PDB file of C-alpha atoms in Angstrom:
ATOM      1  CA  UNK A   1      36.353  32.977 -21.607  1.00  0.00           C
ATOM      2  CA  UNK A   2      34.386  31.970 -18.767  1.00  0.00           C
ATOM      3  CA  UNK A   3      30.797  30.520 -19.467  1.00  0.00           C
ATOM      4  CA  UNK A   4      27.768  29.796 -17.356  1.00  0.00           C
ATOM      5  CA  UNK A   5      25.285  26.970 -18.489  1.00  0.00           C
ATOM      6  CA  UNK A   6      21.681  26.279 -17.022  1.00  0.00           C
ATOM      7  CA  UNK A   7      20.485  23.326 -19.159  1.00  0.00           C
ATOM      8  CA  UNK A   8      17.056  23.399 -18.241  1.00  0.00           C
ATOM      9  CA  UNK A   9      14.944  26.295 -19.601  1.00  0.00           C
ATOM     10  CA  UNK A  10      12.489  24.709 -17.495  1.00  0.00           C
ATOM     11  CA  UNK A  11      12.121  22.806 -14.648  1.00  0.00           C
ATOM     12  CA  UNK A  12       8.344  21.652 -13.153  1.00  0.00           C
ATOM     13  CA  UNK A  13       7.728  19.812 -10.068  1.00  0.00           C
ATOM     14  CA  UNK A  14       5.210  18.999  -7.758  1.00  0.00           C
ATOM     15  CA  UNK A  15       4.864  20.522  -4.242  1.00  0.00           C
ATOM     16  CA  UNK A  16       6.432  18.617  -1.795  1.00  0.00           C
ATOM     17  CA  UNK A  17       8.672  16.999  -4.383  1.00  0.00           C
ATOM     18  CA  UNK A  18      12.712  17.592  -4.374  1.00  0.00           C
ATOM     19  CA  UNK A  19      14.315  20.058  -6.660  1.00  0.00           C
ATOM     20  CA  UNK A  20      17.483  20.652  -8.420  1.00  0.00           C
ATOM     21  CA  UNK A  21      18.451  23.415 -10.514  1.00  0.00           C
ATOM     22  CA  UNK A  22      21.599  22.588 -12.571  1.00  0.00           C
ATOM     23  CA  UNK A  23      24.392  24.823 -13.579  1.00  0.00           C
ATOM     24  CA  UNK A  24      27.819  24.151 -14.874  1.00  0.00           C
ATOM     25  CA  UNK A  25      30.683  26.418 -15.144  1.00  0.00           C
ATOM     26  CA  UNK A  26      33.444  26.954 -17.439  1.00  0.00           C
ATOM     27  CA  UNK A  27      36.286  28.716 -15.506  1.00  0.00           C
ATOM     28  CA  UNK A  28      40.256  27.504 -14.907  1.00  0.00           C
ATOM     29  CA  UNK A  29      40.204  29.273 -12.105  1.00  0.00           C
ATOM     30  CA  UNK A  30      38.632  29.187  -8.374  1.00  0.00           C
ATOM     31  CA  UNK A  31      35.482  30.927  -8.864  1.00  0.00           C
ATOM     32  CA  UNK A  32      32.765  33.029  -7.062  1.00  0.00           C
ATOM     33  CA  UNK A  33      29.134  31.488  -7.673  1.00  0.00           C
ATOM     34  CA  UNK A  34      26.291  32.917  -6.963  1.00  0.00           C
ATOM     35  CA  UNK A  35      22.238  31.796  -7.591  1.00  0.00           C
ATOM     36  CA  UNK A  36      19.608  35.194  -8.016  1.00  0.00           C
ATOM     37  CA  UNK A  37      16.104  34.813  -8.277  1.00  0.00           C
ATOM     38  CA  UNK A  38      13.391  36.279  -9.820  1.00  0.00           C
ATOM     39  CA  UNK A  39       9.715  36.383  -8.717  1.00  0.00           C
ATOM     40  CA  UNK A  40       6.874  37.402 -10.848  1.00  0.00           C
ATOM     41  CA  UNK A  41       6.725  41.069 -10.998  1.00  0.00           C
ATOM     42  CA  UNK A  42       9.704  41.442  -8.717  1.00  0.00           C
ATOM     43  CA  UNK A  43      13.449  42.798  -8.877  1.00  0.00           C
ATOM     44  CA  UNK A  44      15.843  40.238  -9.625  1.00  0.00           C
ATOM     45  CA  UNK A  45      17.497  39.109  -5.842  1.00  0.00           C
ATOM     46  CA  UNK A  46      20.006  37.585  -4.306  1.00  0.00           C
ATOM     47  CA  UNK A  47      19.549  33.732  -2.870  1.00  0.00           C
ATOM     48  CA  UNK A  48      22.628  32.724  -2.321  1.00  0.00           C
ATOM     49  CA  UNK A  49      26.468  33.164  -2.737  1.00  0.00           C
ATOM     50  CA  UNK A  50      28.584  29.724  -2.338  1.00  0.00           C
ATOM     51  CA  UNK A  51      31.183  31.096  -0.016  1.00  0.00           C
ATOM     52  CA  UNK A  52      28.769  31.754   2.624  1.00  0.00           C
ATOM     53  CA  UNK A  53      27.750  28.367   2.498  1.00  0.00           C
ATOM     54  CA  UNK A  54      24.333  29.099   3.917  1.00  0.00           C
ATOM     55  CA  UNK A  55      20.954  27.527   3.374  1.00  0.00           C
ATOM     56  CA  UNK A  56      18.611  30.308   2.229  1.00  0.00           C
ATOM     57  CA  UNK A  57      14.507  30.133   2.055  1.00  0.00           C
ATOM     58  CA  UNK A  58      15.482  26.123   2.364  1.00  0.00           C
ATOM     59  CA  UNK A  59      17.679  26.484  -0.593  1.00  0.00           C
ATOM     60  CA  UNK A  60      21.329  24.915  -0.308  1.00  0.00           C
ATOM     61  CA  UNK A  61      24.285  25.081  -3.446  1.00  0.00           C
ATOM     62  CA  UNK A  62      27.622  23.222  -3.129  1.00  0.00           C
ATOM     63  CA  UNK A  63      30.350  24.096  -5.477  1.00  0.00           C
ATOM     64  CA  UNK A  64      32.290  21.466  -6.690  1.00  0.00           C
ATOM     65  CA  UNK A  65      34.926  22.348  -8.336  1.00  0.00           C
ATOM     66  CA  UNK A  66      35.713  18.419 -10.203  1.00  0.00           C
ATOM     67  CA  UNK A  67      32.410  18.721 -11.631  1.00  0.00           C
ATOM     68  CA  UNK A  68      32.515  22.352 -12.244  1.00  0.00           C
ATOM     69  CA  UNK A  69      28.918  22.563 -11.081  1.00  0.00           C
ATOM     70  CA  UNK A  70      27.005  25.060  -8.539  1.00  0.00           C
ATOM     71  CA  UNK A  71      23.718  23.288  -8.537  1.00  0.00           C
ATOM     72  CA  UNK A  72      20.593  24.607  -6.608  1.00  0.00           C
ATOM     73  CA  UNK A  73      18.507  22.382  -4.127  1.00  0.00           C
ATOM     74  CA  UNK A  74      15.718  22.007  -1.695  1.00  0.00           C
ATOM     75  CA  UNK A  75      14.277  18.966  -0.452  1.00  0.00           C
ATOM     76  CA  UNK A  76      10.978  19.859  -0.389  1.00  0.00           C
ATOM     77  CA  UNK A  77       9.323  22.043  -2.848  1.00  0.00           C
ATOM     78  CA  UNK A  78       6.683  25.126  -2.443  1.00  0.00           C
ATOM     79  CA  UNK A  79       4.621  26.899  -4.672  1.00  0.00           C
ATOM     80  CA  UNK A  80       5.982  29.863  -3.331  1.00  0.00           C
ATOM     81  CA  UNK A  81       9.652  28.602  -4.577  1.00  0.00           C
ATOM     82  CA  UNK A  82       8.060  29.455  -8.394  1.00  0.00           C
ATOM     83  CA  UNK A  83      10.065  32.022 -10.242  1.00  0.00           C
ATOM     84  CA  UNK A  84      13.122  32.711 -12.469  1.00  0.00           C
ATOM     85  CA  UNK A  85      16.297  31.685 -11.830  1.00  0.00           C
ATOM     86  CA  UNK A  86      20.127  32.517 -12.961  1.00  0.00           C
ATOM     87  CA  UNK A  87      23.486  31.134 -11.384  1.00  0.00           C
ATOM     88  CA  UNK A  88      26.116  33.576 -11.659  1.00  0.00           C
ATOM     89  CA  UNK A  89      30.304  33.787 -12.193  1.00  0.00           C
ATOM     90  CA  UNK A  90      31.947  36.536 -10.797  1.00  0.00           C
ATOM     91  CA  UNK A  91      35.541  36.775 -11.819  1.00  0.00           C
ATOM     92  CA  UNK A  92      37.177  39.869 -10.171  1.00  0.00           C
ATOM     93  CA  UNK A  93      41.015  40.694  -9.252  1.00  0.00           C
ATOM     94  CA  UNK A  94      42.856  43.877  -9.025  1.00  0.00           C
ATOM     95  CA  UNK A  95      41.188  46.582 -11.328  1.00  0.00           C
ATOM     96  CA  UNK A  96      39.170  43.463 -13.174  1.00  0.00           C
ATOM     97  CA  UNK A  97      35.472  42.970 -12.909  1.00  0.00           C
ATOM     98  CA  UNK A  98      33.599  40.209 -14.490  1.00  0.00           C
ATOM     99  CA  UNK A  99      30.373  38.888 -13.819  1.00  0.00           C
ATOM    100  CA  UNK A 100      28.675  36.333 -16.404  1.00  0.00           C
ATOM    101  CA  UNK A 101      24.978  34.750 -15.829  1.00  0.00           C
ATOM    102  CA  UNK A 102      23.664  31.463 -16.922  1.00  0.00           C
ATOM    103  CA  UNK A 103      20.355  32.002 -19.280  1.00  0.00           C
ATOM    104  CA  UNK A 104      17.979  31.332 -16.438  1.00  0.00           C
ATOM    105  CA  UNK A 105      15.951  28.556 -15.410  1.00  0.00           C
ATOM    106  CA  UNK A 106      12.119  29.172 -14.653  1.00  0.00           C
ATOM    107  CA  UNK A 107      10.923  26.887 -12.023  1.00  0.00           C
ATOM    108  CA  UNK A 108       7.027  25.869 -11.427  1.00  0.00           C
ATOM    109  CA  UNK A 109       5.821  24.489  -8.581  1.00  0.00           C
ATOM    110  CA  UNK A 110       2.573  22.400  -8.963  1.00  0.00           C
ATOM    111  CA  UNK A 111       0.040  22.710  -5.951  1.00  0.00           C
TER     112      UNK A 111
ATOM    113  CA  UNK B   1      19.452  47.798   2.809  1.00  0.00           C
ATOM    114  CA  UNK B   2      20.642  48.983  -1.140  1.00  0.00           C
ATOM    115  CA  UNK B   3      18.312  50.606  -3.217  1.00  0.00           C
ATOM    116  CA  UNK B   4      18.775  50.785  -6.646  1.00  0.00           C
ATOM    117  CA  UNK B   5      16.129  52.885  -8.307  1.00  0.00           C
ATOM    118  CA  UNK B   6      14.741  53.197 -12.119  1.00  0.00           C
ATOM    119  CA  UNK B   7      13.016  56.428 -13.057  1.00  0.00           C
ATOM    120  CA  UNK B   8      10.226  54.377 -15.174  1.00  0.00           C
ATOM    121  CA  UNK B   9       8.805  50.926 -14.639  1.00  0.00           C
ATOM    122  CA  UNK B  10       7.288  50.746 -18.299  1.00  0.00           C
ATOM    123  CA  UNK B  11       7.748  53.527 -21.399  1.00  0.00           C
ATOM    124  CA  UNK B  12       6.530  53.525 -24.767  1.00  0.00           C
ATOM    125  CA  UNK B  13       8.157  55.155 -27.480  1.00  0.00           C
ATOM    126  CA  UNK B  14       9.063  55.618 -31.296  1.00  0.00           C
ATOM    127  CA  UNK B  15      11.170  54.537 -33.599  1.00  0.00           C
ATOM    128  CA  UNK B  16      14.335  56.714 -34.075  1.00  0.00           C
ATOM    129  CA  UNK B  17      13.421  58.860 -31.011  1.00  0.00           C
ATOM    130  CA  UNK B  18      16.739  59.302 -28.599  1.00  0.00           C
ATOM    131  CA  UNK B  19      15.500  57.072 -25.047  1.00  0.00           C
ATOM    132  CA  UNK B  20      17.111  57.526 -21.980  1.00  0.00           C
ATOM    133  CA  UNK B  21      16.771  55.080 -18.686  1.00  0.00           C
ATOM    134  CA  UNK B  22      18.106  56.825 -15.703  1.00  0.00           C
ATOM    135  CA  UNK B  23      19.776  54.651 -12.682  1.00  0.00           C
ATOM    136  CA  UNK B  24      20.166  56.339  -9.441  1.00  0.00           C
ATOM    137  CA  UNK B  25      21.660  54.229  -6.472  1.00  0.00           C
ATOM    138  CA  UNK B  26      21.682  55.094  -2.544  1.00  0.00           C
ATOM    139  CA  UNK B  27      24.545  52.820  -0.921  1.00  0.00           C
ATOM    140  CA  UNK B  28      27.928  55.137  -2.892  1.00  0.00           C
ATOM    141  CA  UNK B  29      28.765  52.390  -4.599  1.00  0.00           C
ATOM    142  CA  UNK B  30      31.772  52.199  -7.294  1.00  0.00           C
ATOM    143  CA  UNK B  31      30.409  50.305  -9.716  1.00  0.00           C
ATOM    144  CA  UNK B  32      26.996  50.277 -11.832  1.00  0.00           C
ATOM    145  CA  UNK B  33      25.391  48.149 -14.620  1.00  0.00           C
ATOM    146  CA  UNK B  34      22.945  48.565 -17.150  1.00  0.00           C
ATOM    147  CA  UNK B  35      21.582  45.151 -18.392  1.00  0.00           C
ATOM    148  CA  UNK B  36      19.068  43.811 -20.864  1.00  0.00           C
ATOM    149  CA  UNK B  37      16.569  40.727 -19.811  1.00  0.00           C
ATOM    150  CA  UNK B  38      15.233  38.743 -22.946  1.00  0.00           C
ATOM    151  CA  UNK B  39      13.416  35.588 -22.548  1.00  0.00           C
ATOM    152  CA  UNK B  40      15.534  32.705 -23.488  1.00  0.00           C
ATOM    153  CA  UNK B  41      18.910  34.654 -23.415  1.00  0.00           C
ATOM    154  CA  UNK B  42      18.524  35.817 -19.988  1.00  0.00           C
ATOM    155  CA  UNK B  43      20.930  38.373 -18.719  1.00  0.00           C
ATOM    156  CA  UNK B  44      23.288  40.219 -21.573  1.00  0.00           C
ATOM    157  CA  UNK B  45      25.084  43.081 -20.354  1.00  0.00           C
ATOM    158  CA  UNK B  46      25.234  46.410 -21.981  1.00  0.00           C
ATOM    159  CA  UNK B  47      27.333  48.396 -20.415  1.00  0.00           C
ATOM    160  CA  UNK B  48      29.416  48.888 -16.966  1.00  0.00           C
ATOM    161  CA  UNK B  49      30.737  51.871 -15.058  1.00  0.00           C
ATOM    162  CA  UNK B  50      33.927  51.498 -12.592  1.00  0.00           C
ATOM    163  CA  UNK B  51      33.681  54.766 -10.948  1.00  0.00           C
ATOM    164  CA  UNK B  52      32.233  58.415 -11.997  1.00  0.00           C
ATOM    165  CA  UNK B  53      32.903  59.190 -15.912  1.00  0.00           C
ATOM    166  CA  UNK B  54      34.561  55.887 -16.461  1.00  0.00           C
ATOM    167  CA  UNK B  55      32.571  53.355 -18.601  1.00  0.00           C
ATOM    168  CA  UNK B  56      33.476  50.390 -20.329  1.00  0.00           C
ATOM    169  CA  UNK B  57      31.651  48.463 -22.589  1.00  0.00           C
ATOM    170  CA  UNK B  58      30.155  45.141 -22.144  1.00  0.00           C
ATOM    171  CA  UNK B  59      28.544  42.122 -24.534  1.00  0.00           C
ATOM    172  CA  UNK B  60      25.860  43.790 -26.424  1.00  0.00           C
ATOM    173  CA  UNK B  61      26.849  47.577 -26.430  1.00  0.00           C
ATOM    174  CA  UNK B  62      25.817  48.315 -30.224  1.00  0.00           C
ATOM    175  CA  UNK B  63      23.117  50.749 -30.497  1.00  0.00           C
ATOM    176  CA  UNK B  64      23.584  52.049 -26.683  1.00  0.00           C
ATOM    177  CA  UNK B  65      25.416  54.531 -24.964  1.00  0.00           C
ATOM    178  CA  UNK B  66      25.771  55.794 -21.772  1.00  0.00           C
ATOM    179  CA  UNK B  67      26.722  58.629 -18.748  1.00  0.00           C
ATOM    180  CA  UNK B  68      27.829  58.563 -15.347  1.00  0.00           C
ATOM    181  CA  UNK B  69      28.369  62.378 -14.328  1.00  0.00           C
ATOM    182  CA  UNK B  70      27.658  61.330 -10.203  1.00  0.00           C
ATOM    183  CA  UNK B  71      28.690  58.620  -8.900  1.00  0.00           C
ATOM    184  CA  UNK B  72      24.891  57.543  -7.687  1.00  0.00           C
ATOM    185  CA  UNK B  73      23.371  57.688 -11.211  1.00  0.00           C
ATOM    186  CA  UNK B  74      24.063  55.754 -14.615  1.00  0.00           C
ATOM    187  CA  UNK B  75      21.924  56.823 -17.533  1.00  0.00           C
ATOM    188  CA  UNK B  76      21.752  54.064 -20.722  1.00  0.00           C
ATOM    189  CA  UNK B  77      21.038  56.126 -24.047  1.00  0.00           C
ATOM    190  CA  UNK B  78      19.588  54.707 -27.033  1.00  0.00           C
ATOM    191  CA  UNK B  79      20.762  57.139 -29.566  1.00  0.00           C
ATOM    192  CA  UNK B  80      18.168  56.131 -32.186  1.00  0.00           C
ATOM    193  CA  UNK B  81      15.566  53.187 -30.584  1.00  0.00           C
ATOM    194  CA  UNK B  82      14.961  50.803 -32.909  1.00  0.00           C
ATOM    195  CA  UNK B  83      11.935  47.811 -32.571  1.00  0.00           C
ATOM    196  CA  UNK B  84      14.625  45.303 -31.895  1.00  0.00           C
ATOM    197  CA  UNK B  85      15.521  47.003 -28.588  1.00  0.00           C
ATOM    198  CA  UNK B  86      12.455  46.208 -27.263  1.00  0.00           C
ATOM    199  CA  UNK B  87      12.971  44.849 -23.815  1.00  0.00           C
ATOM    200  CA  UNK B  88      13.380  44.597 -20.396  1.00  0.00           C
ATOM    201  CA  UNK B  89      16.441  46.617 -18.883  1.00  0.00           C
ATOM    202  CA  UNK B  90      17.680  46.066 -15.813  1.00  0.00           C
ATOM    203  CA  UNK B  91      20.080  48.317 -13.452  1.00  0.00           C
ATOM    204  CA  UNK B  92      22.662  47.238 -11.175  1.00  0.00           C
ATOM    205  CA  UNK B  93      25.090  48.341  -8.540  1.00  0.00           C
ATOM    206  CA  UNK B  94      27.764  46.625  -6.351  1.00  0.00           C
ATOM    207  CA  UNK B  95      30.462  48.474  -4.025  1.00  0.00           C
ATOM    208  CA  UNK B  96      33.879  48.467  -5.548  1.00  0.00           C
ATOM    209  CA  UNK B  97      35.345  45.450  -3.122  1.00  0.00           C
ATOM    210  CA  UNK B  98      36.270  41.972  -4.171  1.00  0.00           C
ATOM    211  CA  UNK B  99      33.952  39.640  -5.105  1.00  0.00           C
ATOM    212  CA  UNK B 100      30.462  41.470  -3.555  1.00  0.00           C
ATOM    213  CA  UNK B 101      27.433  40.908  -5.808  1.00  0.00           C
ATOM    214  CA  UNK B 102      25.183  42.989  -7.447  1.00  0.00           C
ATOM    215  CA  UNK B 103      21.764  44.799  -6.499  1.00  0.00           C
ATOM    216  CA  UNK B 104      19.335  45.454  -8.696  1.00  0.00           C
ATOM    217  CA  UNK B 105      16.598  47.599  -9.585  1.00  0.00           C
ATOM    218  CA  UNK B 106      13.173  46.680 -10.301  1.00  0.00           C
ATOM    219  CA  UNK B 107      13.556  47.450 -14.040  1.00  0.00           C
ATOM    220  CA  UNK B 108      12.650  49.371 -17.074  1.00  0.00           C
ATOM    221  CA  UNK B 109      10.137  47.365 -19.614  1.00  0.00           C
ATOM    222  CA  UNK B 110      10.598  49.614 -22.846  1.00  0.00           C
ATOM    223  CA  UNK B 111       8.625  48.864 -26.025  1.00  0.00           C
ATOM    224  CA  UNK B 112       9.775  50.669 -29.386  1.00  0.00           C
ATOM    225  CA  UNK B 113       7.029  51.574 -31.796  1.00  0.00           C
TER     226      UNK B 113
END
């Protein structure tokens, strides 16, 4: 069964500073990744999906498939980066449907 | 842009009362989730709906049920709440195609009593 792991509960860092929110994978085959965030008091939101390859709110993700990893970056933290976040798996094929997130990974940004 | 609305932001209620979260989307789309958001365990989902009176269960389903009479509302039932049920549920929807993601509502914080 496919599996999603974020290994940081946690992750603080100052303003300015880089970030990098891990997650790993456990899939045999080619899979559809996707990071959702969470702000305080807000719905839970798309950020990015890693076939559109697109940098979102200064966020980037490459997949890479030998490292079976989908990590989250941005060269330059800001405070208002601070919330909840969960890398997804979607698995889906004819009549299948199968979407598994990672446990989440809360990020604080120090002014 | 999708909407995915849930009738109640926060609800209260007893122990052994029958709960129901209603789910309503606005974009026709085929399939809808009911999830349940618990710090340190993040996302677990309950149950999942393919298309109108079609449901199929998902990691945690115990202790839930659920309806999907129109295709733009899924209801989650808790038969008989219990405290450990105490959460935060979340709804979703996504359009039947390959691959799209899922949109979700703002969320239901119950508390059992």
């Amino acid at each position: 069964a496919q599996r999603v792991t974020q290994p940081e509960k946690l992750l603080s860092v100052f303003k300015g500073a880089p970030v990098e929110l891990k997650c790993n994978y456990s899939y045999s085959g080619s899979p559809e990744l996707f990071w959702y965030v969470q702000y305080s008091r807000q719905r839970l939101q798309l950020l990015l999906r890693h076939i559109s390859r697109e940098s979102i709110k200064g966020f980037t993700a490459d997949l890479n498939k030998g490292e079976t990893s989908f990590h989250l970056k941005k060269p330059f933290a800001q405070e208002e980066d601070s919330a909840m976040y969960y890398c997804a798996l979607i698995i889906s094929g004819a009549g299948s449907y199968q979407l598994t997130f990672g446990k989440g990974t809360k990020l604080s940004v120090i002014p | 842009d999708v909407k995915v609305t849930q009738s109640s932001r926060y609800l209260v209620k007893r122990t052994g009362e029958k709960v129901f979260l209603e789910c309503v989307q606005d974009m026709d789309h085929e399939n809808m989730f009911w999830y349940r958001q618990d710090p340190g365990l993040g996302l677990r989902l309950i149950y999942f709906s393919y298309d109108v009176k079609m449901k199929e269960k998902g990691d945690i389903p115990e202790g839930y049920s659920v309806s999907r009479e129109k295709k733009e509302r899924f209801s989650l039932i808790l038969e008989s709440a219990s405290t450990n049920q105490t959460s935060m549920y979340l709804c979703a929807s996504r359009p039947g195609q390959y691959n799209q993601p899922q949109h979700f509502g703002d969320g239901t914080r119950l508390s059992i009593l």
